[in-house]
Amino acid sequence: MNFGFENEMVEFKSSLSQLSRALESLSAMLNKRGKGKIYFGVDDKGELVGVQIGNKTLKDLSHEITSRIKPQVIPSISIETYDDKNVIVCYAEGRNKPYSADGNYLIRSGSENKKIDPDLLRTLMFSNSVEYISTLESFNQELTFNELRQLYLSKKIKINEEQFLYNLGFVLSNNKFNELANLLSDNNDYSIKVVRFSGKDKSNMVFRNEYGYRCLLMAMTDAFNYVKSLNETRVQISGNLSREEMHLFDEDSLKEAWVNACLHTNWAKRVPPAIYIYDDRIEIVSTGGIPYDLPLESFYKGVSYPINLQLQRIMGQLGYVEQTGHGVITILKAYGKEAFNITENNVVVTLRFPFPISSREASKDLLTPSQKKVYETIKNDPLIKTDEISKVTKLSIPSINKIIAILKQLKKIERIGSNKSGYWLAL
């Protein structure tokens, strides 16, 4: 009898004397797929050889697994009999990556176990930790949540003011705000960029809009609405005079790709998702790839596997996401698998245009709310200083400096004279 081939979730061992190697394989499979199965009594070619079983064999095997693999996993162990020969089947699963066997950290690649390098080990520790942003203390503790409160009220969701921040999981046991709180605060320190390039590469940037430094959900919406405003429709007349409308891009696919990028990005790397617009396509980029234990075929089937569970819960309450996995399916139907470029570090979703995007200079006038505040303040008072702009707009000085740089780049303002004695010219 032949059991087939070893793979990323199956390992064969001819006898229990190979237990140490078996434990290494099991921990490697847990690190890659989150589950694994060891067959004792089957050789490496998949042929049945059988194994001797004593009164304490299964008990001893369970003890070895639970004591030598860390964090601890509880295996399921059974005996199967084929042609009067016994096979011990040991199965385990777990999400508390990374796992080690006797202190060794390995990861499965095909039917081989490979040593995990330090960078990958850090990635496993953070990107696969569903509680990362909920357990990491925020550097900024001067946080407010007026925008988030308004979102809940707009959905007619009652909130308990005294327990609001605790119920959302924003407060650590030491009464400090966590990184989830920072993400959803009025004054977070993340910048979400939408960049337009002329041509098909990044050699010529036309403009760059920033939508960060506020509640992530509001910044997400601002960025999406801006890109949505660039959509175009063209009418094509066929030979039989039938009329067909063609859109520059599918808005449902854009929405799903963008929401998924913001939800599933690896915030541990502190690199927010971004949108890049070229003459022939839109690219939505998020950091972190897909989870190591999510097979690519499952991803394409729409299997939902959130990294940031607390963030997903809040986005679900406010109607931003559904845990149905239909987002990937929506994109596949409109653009096919070629829309996805998935690596260990990034997921890039590309929405290609059926016709070139118009070079509408008017798009430069679509400033973000914060940019408009700063621009109007400068326009009304050309002699105003940065600290005074901060008082008028209620924006931080670092945020204002970044916005001023963007307004200069967009040729919306120009500095005349020196920083001390000069003035602003609003164009």
GROMACS .gro file of C-alpha atoms in nm, residues 126-299:
model
  174
  126PHE     CA    1   0.424   3.989   1.428
  127SER     CA    2   0.234   3.941   1.102
  128ASN     CA    3   0.067   3.621   1.219
  129SER     CA    4  -0.018   3.752   1.563
  130VAL     CA    5  -0.388   3.830   1.551
  131GLU     CA    6  -0.352   4.045   1.862
  132TYR     CA    7  -0.047   4.249   1.763
  133ILE     CA    8  -0.205   4.593   1.728
  134SER     CA    9  -0.415   4.522   2.036
  135THR     CA   10  -0.119   4.439   2.260
  136LEU     CA   11   0.143   4.691   2.145
  137GLU     CA   12   0.147   5.016   2.339
  138SER     CA   13   0.100   5.325   2.124
  139PHE     CA   14   0.387   5.573   2.123
  140ASN     CA   15   0.133   5.855   2.117
  141GLN     CA   16  -0.088   5.860   2.427
  142GLU     CA   17  -0.255   6.197   2.361
  143LEU     CA   18  -0.533   6.045   2.151
  144THR     CA   19  -0.890   6.159   2.084
  145PHE     CA   20  -1.170   5.968   1.910
  146ASN     CA   21  -1.434   6.219   1.799
  147GLU     CA   22  -1.444   6.093   1.438
  148LEU     CA   23  -1.488   5.732   1.546
  149ARG     CA   24  -1.767   5.826   1.784
  150GLN     CA   25  -1.944   6.009   1.502
  151LEU     CA   26  -1.916   5.702   1.280
  152TYR     CA   27  -2.087   5.488   1.543
  153LEU     CA   28  -2.359   5.747   1.596
  154SER     CA   29  -2.414   5.782   1.219
  155LYS     CA   30  -2.486   5.406   1.211
  156LYS     CA   31  -2.731   5.450   1.499
  157ILE     CA   32  -2.516   5.230   1.721
  158LYS     CA   33  -2.552   5.319   2.087
  159ILE     CA   34  -2.228   5.364   2.274
  160ASN     CA   35  -2.151   5.366   2.644
  161GLU     CA   36  -1.937   5.676   2.685
  162GLU     CA   37  -1.773   5.554   3.005
  163GLN     CA   38  -1.676   5.217   2.860
  164PHE     CA   39  -1.647   5.311   2.490
  165LEU     CA   40  -1.268   5.287   2.461
  166TYR     CA   41  -1.251   4.974   2.680
  167ASN     CA   42  -1.524   4.797   2.484
  168LEU     CA   43  -1.338   4.860   2.159
  169GLY     CA   44  -1.021   4.705   2.304
  170PHE     CA   45  -0.820   5.029   2.293
  171VAL     CA   46  -0.687   5.020   2.650
  172LEU     CA   47  -0.414   4.793   2.783
  173SER     CA   48  -0.400   4.651   3.135
  174ASN     CA   49  -0.169   4.940   3.235
  175ASN     CA   50  -0.437   5.189   3.117
  176LYS     CA   51  -0.227   5.293   2.818
  177PHE     CA   52  -0.362   5.315   2.463
  178ASN     CA   53  -0.257   5.040   2.222
  179GLU     CA   54  -0.168   5.065   1.852
  180LEU     CA   55  -0.526   4.984   1.749
  181ALA     CA   56  -0.635   5.297   1.933
  182ASN     CA   57  -0.367   5.497   1.751
  183LEU     CA   58  -0.490   5.373   1.413
  184LEU     CA   59  -0.848   5.481   1.480
  185SER     CA   60  -0.776   5.805   1.664
  186ASP     CA   61  -0.832   6.159   1.535
  187ASN     CA   62  -0.460   6.227   1.538
  188ASN     CA   63  -0.274   5.909   1.444
  189ASP     CA   64   0.072   5.922   1.289
  190TYR     CA   65   0.007   5.723   0.970
  191SER     CA   66   0.006   5.879   0.624
  192ILE     CA   67  -0.197   5.708   0.351
  193LYS     CA   68  -0.080   5.815   0.007
  194VAL     CA   69  -0.247   5.831  -0.332
  195VAL     CA   70   0.012   5.906  -0.600
  196ARG     CA   71  -0.045   5.982  -0.969
  197PHE     CA   72   0.234   5.915  -1.220
  198SER     CA   73   0.253   6.022  -1.581
  199GLY     CA   74   0.331   5.718  -1.794
  200LYS     CA   75   0.359   5.353  -1.697
  201ASP     CA   76   0.632   5.376  -1.431
  202LYS     CA   77   0.731   5.594  -1.135
  203SER     CA   78   0.977   5.816  -1.320
  204ASN     CA   79   0.741   6.115  -1.346
  205MET     CA   80   0.517   6.195  -1.049
  206VAL     CA   81   0.228   6.429  -1.128
  207PHE     CA   82   0.086   6.471  -0.779
  208ARG     CA   83   0.067   6.310  -0.438
  209ASN     CA   84  -0.223   6.332  -0.195
  210GLU     CA   85  -0.198   6.231   0.172
  211TYR     CA   86  -0.504   6.124   0.368
  212GLY     CA   87  -0.357   6.021   0.699
  213TYR     CA   88  -0.314   6.172   1.042
  214ARG     CA   89  -0.678   6.106   1.128
  215CYS     CA   90  -0.904   5.807   1.199
  216LEU     CA   91  -0.801   5.530   0.961
  217LEU     CA   92  -1.162   5.471   0.852
  218MET     CA   93  -1.206   5.835   0.753
  219ALA     CA   94  -0.872   5.842   0.571
  220MET     CA   95  -0.970   5.521   0.387
  221THR     CA   96  -1.295   5.683   0.272
  222ASP     CA   97  -1.125   6.005   0.160
  223ALA     CA   98  -0.868   5.815  -0.045
  224PHE     CA   99  -1.130   5.593  -0.206
  225ASN     CA  100  -1.357   5.886  -0.293
  226TYR     CA  101  -1.070   6.070  -0.455
  227VAL     CA  102  -0.970   5.777  -0.676
  228LYS     CA  103  -1.337   5.709  -0.751
  229SER     CA  104  -1.366   6.067  -0.882
  230LEU     CA  105  -1.110   5.982  -1.152
  231ASN     CA  106  -1.327   5.710  -1.305
  232GLU     CA  107  -1.440   5.769  -1.662
  233THR     CA  108  -1.701   5.617  -1.889
  234ARG     CA  109  -1.672   5.577  -2.263
  235VAL     CA  110  -1.939   5.458  -2.503
  236GLN     CA  111  -1.850   5.202  -2.766
  237ILE     CA  112  -2.078   5.145  -3.067
  238SER     CA  113  -2.055   4.796  -3.217
  239GLY     CA  114  -2.123   4.690  -3.575
  240ASN     CA  115  -2.491   4.625  -3.505
  241LEU     CA  116  -2.519   4.977  -3.356
  242SER     CA  117  -2.556   4.843  -3.001
  243ARG     CA  118  -2.428   5.079  -2.733
  244GLU     CA  119  -2.185   4.954  -2.468
  245GLU     CA  120  -2.047   5.158  -2.181
  246MET     CA  121  -1.686   5.098  -2.071
  247HIS     CA  122  -1.562   5.219  -1.735
  248LEU     CA  123  -1.200   5.307  -1.668
  249PHE     CA  124  -1.207   5.071  -1.369
  250ASP     CA  125  -1.455   4.861  -1.174
  251GLU     CA  126  -1.544   5.058  -0.861
  252ASP     CA  127  -1.654   4.752  -0.664
  253SER     CA  128  -1.314   4.589  -0.723
  254LEU     CA  129  -1.136   4.910  -0.625
  255LYS     CA  130  -1.338   4.930  -0.304
  256GLU     CA  131  -1.277   4.566  -0.209
  257ALA     CA  132  -0.905   4.583  -0.286
  258TRP     CA  133  -0.863   4.905  -0.088
  259VAL     CA  134  -1.061   4.796   0.218
  260ASN     CA  135  -0.877   4.462   0.227
  261ALA     CA  136  -0.543   4.641   0.197
  262CYS     CA  137  -0.622   4.860   0.498
  263LEU     CA  138  -0.759   4.572   0.704
  264HIS     CA  139  -0.500   4.304   0.628
  265THR     CA  140  -0.183   4.513   0.604
  266ASN     CA  141   0.094   4.425   0.848
  267TRP     CA  142   0.082   4.731   1.072
  268ALA     CA  143   0.382   4.590   1.261
  269LYS     CA  144   0.602   4.722   0.980
  270ARG     CA  145   0.440   5.068   1.012
  271VAL     CA  146   0.408   5.094   0.633
  272PRO     CA  147   0.050   5.197   0.549
  273PRO     CA  148  -0.120   5.077   0.230
  274ALA     CA  149  -0.101   5.305  -0.073
  275ILE     CA  150  -0.267   5.362  -0.412
  276TYR     CA  151  -0.057   5.431  -0.721
  277ILE     CA  152  -0.221   5.554  -1.041
  278TYR     CA  153  -0.051   5.520  -1.380
  279ASP     CA  154  -0.168   5.591  -1.734
  280ASP     CA  155  -0.274   5.228  -1.782
  281ARG     CA  156  -0.359   5.095  -1.435
  282ILE     CA  157  -0.420   5.141  -1.063
  283GLU     CA  158  -0.208   4.955  -0.809
  284ILE     CA  159  -0.329   4.899  -0.451
  285VAL     CA  160  -0.033   4.798  -0.234
  286SER     CA  161  -0.038   4.651   0.117
  287THR     CA  162   0.245   4.522   0.333
  288GLY     CA  163   0.278   4.172   0.474
  289GLY     CA  164   0.169   3.926   0.205
  290ILE     CA  165  -0.093   3.666   0.296
  291PRO     CA  166  -0.065   3.448   0.610
  292TYR     CA  167   0.190   3.167   0.579
  293ASP     CA  168  -0.068   2.904   0.668
  294LEU     CA  169  -0.322   3.024   0.411
  295PRO     CA  170  -0.273   2.824   0.088
  296LEU     CA  171  -0.284   3.036  -0.227
  297GLU     CA  172  -0.565   2.823  -0.367
  298SER     CA  173  -0.773   2.898  -0.054
  299PHE     CA  174  -0.703   3.269  -0.094
   0.00000   0.00000   0.00000
